[in-house]
PDB file of C-alpha atoms in Angstrom:
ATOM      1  CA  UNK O   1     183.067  90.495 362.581  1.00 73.00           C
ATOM      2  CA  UNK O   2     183.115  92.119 358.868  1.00 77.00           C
ATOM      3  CA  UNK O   3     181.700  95.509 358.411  1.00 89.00           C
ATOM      4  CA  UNK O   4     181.840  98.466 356.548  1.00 94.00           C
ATOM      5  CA  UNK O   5     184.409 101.239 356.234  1.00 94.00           C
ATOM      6  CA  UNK O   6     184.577 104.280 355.135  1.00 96.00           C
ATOM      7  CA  UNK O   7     186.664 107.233 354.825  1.00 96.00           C
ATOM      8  CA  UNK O   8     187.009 109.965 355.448  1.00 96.00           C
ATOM      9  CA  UNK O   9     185.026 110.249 358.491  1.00 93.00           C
ATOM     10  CA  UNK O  10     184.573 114.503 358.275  1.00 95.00           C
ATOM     11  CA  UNK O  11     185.793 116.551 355.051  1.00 96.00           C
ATOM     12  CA  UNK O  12     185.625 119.714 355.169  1.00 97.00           C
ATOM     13  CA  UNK O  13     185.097 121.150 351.478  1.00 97.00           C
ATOM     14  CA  UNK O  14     184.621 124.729 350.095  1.00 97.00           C
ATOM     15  CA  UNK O  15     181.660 125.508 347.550  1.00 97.00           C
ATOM     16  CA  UNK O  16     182.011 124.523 344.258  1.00 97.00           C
ATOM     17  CA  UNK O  17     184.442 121.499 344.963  1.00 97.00           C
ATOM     18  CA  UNK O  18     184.460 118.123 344.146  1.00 97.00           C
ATOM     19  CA  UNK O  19     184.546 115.461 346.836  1.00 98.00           C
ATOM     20  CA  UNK O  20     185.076 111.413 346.536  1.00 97.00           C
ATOM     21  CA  UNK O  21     183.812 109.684 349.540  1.00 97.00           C
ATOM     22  CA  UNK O  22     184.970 105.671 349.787  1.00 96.00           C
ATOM     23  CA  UNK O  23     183.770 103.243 351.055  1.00 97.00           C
ATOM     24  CA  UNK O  24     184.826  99.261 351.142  1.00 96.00           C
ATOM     25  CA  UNK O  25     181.651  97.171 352.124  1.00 94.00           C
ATOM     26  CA  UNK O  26     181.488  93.897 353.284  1.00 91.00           C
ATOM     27  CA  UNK O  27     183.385  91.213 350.772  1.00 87.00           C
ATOM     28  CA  UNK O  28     181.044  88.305 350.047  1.00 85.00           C
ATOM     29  CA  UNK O  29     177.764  91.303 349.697  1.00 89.00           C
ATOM     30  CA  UNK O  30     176.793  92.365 346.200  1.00 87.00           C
ATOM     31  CA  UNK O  31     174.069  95.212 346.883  1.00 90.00           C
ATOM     32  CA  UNK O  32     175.239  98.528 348.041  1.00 93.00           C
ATOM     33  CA  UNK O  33     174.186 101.996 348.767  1.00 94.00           C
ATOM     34  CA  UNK O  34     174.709 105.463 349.708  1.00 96.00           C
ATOM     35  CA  UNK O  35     172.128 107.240 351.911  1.00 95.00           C
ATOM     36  CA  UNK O  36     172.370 110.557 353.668  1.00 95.00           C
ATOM     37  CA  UNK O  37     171.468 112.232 356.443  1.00 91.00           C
ATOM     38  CA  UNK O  38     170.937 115.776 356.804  1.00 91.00           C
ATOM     39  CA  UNK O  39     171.370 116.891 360.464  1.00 86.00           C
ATOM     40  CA  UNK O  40     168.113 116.150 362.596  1.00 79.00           C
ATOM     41  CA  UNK O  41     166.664 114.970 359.472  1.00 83.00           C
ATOM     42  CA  UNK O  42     165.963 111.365 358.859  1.00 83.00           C
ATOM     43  CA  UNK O  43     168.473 108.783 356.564  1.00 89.00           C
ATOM     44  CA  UNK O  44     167.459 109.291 352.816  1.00 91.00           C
ATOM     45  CA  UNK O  45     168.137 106.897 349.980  1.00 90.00           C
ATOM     46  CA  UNK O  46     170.508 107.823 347.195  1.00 94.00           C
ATOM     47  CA  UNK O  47     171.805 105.458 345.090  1.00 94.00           C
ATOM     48  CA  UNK O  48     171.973 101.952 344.922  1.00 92.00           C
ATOM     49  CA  UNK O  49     174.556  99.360 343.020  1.00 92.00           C
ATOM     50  CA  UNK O  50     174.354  95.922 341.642  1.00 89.00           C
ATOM     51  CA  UNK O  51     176.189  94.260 339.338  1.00 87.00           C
ATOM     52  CA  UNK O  52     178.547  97.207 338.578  1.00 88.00           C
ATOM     53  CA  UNK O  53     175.847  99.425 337.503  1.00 91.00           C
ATOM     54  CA  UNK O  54     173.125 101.569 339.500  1.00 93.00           C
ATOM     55  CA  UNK O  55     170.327  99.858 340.060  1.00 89.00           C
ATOM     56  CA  UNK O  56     167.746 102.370 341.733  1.00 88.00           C
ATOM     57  CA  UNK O  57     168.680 106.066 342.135  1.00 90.00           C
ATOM     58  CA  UNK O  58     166.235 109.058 344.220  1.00 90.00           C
ATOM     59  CA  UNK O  59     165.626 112.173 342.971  1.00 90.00           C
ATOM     60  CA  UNK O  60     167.976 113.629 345.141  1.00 92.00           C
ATOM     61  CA  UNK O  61     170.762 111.702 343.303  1.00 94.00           C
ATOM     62  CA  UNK O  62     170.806 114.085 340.275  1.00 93.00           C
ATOM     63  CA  UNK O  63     173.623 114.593 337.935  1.00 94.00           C
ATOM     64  CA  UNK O  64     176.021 116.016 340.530  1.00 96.00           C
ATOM     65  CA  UNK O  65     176.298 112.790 341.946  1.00 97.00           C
ATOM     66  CA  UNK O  66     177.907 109.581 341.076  1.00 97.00           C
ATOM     67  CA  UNK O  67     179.297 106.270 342.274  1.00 96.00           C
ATOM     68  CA  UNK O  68     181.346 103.763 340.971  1.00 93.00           C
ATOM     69  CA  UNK O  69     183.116 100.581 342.017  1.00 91.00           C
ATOM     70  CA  UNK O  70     186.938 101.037 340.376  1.00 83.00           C
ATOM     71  CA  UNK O  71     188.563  97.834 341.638  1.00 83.00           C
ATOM     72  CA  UNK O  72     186.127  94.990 342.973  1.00 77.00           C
ATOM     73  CA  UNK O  73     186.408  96.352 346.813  1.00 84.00           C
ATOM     74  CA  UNK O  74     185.782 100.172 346.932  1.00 92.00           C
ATOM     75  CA  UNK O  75     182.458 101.636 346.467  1.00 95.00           C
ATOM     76  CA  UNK O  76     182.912 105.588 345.768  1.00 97.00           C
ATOM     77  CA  UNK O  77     180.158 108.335 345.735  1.00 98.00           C
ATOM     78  CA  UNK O  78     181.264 111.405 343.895  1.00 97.00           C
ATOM     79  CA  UNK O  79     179.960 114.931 344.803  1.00 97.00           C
ATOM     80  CA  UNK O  80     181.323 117.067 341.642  1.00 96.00           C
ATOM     81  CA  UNK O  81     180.418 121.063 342.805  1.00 95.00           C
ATOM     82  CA  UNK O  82     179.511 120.519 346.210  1.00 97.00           C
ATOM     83  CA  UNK O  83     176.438 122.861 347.264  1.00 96.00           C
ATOM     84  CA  UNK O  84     176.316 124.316 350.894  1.00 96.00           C
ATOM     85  CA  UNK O  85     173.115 121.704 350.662  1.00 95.00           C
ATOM     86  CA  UNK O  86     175.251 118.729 350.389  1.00 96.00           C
ATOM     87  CA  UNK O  87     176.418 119.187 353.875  1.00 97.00           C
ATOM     88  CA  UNK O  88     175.506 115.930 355.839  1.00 96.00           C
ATOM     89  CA  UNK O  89     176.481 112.455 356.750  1.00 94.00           C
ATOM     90  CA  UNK O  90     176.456 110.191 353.949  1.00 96.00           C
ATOM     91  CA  UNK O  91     176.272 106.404 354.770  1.00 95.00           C
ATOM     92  CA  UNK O  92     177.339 103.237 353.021  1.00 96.00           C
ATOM     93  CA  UNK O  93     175.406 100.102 353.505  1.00 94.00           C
ATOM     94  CA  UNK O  94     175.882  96.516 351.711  1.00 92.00           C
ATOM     95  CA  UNK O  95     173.876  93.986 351.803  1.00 88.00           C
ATOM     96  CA  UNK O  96     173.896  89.819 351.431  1.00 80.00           C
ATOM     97  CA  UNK O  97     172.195  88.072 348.477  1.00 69.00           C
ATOM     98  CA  UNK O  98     169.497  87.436 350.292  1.00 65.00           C
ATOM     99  CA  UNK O  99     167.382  90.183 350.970  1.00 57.00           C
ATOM    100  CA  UNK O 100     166.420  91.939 353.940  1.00 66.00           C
ATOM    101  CA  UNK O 101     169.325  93.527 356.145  1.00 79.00           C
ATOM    102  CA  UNK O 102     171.554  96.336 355.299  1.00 86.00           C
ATOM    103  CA  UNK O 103     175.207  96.551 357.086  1.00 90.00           C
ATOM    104  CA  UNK O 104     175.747 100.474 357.720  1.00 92.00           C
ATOM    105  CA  UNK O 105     179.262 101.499 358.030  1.00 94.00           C
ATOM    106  CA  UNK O 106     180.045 105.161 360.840  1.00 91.00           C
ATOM    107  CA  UNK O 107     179.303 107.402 358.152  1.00 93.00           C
ATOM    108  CA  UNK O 108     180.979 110.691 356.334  1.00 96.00           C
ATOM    109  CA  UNK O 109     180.554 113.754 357.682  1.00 95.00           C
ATOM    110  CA  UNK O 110     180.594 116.016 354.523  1.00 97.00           C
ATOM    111  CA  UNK O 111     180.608 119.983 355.289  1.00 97.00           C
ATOM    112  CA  UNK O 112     180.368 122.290 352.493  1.00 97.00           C
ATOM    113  CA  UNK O 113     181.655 126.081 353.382  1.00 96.00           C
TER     114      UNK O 113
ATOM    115  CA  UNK R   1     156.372 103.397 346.793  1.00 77.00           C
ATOM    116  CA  UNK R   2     157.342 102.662 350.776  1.00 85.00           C
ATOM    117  CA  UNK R   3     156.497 105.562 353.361  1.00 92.00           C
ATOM    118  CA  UNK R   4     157.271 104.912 357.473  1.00 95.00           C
ATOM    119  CA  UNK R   5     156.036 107.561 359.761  1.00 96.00           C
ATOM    120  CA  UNK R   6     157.054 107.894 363.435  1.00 96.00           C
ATOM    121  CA  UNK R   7     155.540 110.013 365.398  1.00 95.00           C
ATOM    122  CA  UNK R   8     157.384 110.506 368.108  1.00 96.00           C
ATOM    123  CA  UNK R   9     160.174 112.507 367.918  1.00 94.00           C
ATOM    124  CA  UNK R  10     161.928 111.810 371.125  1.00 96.00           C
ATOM    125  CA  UNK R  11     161.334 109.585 373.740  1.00 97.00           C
ATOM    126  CA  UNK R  12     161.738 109.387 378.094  1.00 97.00           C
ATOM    127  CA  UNK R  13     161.896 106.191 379.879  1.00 97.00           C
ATOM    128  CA  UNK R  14     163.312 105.448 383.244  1.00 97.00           C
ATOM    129  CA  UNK R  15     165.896 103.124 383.202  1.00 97.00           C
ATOM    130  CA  UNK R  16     165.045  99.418 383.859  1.00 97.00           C
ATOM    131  CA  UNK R  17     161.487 100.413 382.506  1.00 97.00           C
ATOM    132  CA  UNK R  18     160.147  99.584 379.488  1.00 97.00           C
ATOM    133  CA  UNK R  19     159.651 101.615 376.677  1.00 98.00           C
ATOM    134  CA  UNK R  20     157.325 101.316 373.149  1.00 98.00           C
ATOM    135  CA  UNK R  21     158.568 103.473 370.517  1.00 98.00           C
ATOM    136  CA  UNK R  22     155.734 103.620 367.595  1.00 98.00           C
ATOM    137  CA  UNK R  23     155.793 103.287 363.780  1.00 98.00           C
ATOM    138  CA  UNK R  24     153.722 103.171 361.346  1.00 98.00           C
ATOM    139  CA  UNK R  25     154.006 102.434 357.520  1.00 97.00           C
ATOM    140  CA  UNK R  26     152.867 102.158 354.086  1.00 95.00           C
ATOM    141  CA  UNK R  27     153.844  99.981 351.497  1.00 90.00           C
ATOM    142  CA  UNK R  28     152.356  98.518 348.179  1.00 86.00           C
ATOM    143  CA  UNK R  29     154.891  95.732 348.063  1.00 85.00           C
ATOM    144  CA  UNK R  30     152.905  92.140 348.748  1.00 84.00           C
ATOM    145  CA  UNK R  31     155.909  91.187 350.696  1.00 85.00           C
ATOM    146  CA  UNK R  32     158.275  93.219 352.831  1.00 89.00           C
ATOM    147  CA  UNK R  33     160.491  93.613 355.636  1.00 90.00           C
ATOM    148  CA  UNK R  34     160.264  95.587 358.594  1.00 93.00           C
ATOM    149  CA  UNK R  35     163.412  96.640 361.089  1.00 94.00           C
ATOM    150  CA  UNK R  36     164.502  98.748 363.759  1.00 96.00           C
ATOM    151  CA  UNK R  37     167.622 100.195 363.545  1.00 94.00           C
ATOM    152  CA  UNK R  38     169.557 102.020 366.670  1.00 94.00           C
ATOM    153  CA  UNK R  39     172.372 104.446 365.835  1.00 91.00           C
ATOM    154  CA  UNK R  40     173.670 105.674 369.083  1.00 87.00           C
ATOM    155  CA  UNK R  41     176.118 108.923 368.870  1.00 81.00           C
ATOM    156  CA  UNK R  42     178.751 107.063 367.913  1.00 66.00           C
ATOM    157  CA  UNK R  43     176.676 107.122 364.439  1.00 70.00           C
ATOM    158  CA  UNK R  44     177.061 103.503 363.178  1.00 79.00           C
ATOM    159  CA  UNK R  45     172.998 102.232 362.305  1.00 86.00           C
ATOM    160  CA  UNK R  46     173.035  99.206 363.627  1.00 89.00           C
ATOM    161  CA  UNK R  47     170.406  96.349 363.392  1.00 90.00           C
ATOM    162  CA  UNK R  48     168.342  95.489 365.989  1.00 95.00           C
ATOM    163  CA  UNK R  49     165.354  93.648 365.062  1.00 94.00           C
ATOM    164  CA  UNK R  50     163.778  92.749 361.778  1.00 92.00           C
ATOM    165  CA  UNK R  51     160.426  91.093 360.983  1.00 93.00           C
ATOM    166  CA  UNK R  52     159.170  89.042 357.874  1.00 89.00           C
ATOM    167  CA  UNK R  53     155.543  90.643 356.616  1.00 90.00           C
ATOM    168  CA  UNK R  54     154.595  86.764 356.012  1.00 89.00           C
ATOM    169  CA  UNK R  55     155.235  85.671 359.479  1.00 89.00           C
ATOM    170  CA  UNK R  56     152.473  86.533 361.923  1.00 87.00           C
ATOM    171  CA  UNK R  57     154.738  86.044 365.016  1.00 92.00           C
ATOM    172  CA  UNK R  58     156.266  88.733 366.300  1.00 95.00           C
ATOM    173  CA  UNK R  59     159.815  89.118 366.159  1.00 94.00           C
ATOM    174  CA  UNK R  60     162.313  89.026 369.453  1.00 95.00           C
ATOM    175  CA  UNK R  61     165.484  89.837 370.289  1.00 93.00           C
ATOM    176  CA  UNK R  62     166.362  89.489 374.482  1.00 95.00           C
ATOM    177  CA  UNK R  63     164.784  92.518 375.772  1.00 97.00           C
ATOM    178  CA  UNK R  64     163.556  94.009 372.426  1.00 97.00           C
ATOM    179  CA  UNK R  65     160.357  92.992 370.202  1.00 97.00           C
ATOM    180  CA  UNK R  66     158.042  94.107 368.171  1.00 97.00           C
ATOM    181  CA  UNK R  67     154.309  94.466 368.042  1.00 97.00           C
ATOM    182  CA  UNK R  68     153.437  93.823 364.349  1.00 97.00           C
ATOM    183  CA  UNK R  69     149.936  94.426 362.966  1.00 96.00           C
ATOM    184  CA  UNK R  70     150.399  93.589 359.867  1.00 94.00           C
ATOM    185  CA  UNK R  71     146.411  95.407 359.005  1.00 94.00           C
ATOM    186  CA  UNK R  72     146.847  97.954 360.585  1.00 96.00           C
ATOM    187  CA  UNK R  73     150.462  98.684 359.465  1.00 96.00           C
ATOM    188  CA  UNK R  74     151.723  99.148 362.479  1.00 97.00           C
ATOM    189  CA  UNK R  75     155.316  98.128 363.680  1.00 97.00           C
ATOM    190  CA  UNK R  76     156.035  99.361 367.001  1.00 98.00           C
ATOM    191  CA  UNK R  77     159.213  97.845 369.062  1.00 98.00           C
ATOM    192  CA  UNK R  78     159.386  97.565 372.784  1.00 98.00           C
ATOM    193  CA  UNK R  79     162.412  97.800 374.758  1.00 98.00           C
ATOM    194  CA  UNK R  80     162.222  96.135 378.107  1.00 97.00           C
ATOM    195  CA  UNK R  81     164.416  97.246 381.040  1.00 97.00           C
ATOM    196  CA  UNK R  82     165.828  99.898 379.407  1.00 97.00           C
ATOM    197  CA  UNK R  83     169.749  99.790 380.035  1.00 96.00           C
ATOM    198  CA  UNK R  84     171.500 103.787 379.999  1.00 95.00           C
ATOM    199  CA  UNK R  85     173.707 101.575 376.631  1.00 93.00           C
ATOM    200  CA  UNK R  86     170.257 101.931 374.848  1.00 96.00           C
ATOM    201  CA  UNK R  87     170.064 105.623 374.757  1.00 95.00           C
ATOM    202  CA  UNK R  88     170.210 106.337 371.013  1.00 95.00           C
ATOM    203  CA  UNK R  89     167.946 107.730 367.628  1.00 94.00           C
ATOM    204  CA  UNK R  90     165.497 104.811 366.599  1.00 96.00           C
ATOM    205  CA  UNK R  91     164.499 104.859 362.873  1.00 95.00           C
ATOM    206  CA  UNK R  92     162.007 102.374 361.829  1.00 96.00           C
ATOM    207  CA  UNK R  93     162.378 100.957 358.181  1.00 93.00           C
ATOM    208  CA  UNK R  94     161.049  98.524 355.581  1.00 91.00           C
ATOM    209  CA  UNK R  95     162.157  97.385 352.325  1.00 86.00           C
ATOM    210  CA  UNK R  96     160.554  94.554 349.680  1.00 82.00           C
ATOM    211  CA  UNK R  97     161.314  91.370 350.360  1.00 74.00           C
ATOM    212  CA  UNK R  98     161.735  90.008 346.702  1.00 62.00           C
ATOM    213  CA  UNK R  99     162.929  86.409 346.786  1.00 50.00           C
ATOM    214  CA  UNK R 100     166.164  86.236 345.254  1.00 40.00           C
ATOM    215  CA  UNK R 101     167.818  88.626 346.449  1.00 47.00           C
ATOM    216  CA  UNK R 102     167.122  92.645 345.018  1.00 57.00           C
ATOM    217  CA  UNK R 103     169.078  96.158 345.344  1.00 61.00           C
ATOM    218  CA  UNK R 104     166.102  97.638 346.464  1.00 70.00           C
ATOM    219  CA  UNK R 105     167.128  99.301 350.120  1.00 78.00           C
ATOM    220  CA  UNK R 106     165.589 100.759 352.983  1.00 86.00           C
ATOM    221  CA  UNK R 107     162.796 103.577 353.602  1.00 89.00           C
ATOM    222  CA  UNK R 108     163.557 104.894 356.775  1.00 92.00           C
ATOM    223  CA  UNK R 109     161.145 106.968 359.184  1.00 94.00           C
ATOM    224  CA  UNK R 110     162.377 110.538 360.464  1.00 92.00           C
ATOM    225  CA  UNK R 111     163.377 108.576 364.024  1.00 94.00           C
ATOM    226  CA  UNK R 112     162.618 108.631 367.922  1.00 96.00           C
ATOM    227  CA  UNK R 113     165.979 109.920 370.086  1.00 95.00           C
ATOM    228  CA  UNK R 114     165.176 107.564 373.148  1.00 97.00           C
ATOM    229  CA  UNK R 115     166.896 108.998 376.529  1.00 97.00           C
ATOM    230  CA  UNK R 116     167.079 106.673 379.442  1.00 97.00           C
ATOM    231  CA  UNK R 117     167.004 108.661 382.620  1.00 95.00           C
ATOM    232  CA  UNK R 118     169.171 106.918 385.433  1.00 93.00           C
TER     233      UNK R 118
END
């Protein structure tokens, strides 16, 4: 069964670094999105993509942030001066045409020293 | 704007009972979907049931369904003889359900951790 990848699944980082998180979704889904999760905290929106542009951003995805889709497959969120806040797991998620369910892949586990 | 409140931070159940994790929501979309996702420690979210606003039956999947008051806003799932494999955080979500597809994506609530005593 298809599903969502991603890599790398931990990445350790120091303050003030950039990181690239990737992710290759589904192949026939055209909707996709980063969320986070702080730990014990509950999954937040970030960003998501449609059509090769960002179609619905949070106000946690701020100018530090930003995602692109470089070759038709991967689906990168970049974290440009990482923050000892930005330590979390970040999920991908695609989704079909139709609307409704969102494929999750395991997750980056992002920690910020 | 979507909100989804649980309020039930962790949950007990022993196993081969049943189990009703709650959720409540609010939404001022006309149309919408509700799901429950279960991401055990292995950390994958994975789907486990979703539910059309427009349909009034609930949804059901083998030993899990829903209880969906649809006035009251209310989407609570039951798990029926629990199995130890179920053991895992709950989060509750919704998202529109614009025809035609749509990027919008999920509003999750802050999750149950369910533990199934053997």
């Amino acid at each position: 069964e298809p599903e969502v990848t991603q890599t790398p699944s931990h990445q350790v980082t120091q303050m003030g670094q950039e990181v690239i998180l990737r992710c290759v979704p589904i192949s026939n889904h055209l909707y996709f999105y980063w969320y986070r999760q702080i730990l014990g905290q509950k999954v937040e929106f970030l960003v998501s993509f449609y059509n090769n542009e960002i179609s619905e951003k949070s106000e946690i995805f701020d100018d530090q942030f930003s995602v692109e889709r470089p070759d038709g497959s991967n689906f990168t969120l970049k974290i440009r001066s990482t923050k000892l806040e930005d330590s979390a797991m970040y999920f991908c998620a695609s989704k079909r045409p139709v609307p409704g369910e969102l494929f999750f892949g395991e997750g980056s586990r992002l920690t910020v020293l | 704007a979507q909100t989804v409140t649980q309020s039930q931070p962790e949950m007990s159940v022993q196993e081969a009972e049943t189990v009703t994790l709650s959720c409540t929501y609010d939404t001022s979309e006309s149309d919408y979907y509700l799901f429950w996702y279960k991401q055990p420690p292995s950390r994958q979210m994975i789907l486990v049931i979703r539910q059309e606003a427009y349909k009034q039956q609930n949804a059901t999947e083998n030993r899990f369904s829903v209880n969906f008051q649809k006035a009251a806003k209310s989407f609570s799932l039951k798990i029926s003889d629990s199995q130890l494999g179920d053991a895992a955080m709950y989060f509750c979500a919704t998202s529109p359900g614009r025809s035609g597809g749509g990027a919008d994506g999920l509003t999750f609530g802050k999750g149950t951790h369910l533990i199934i005593q053997p």
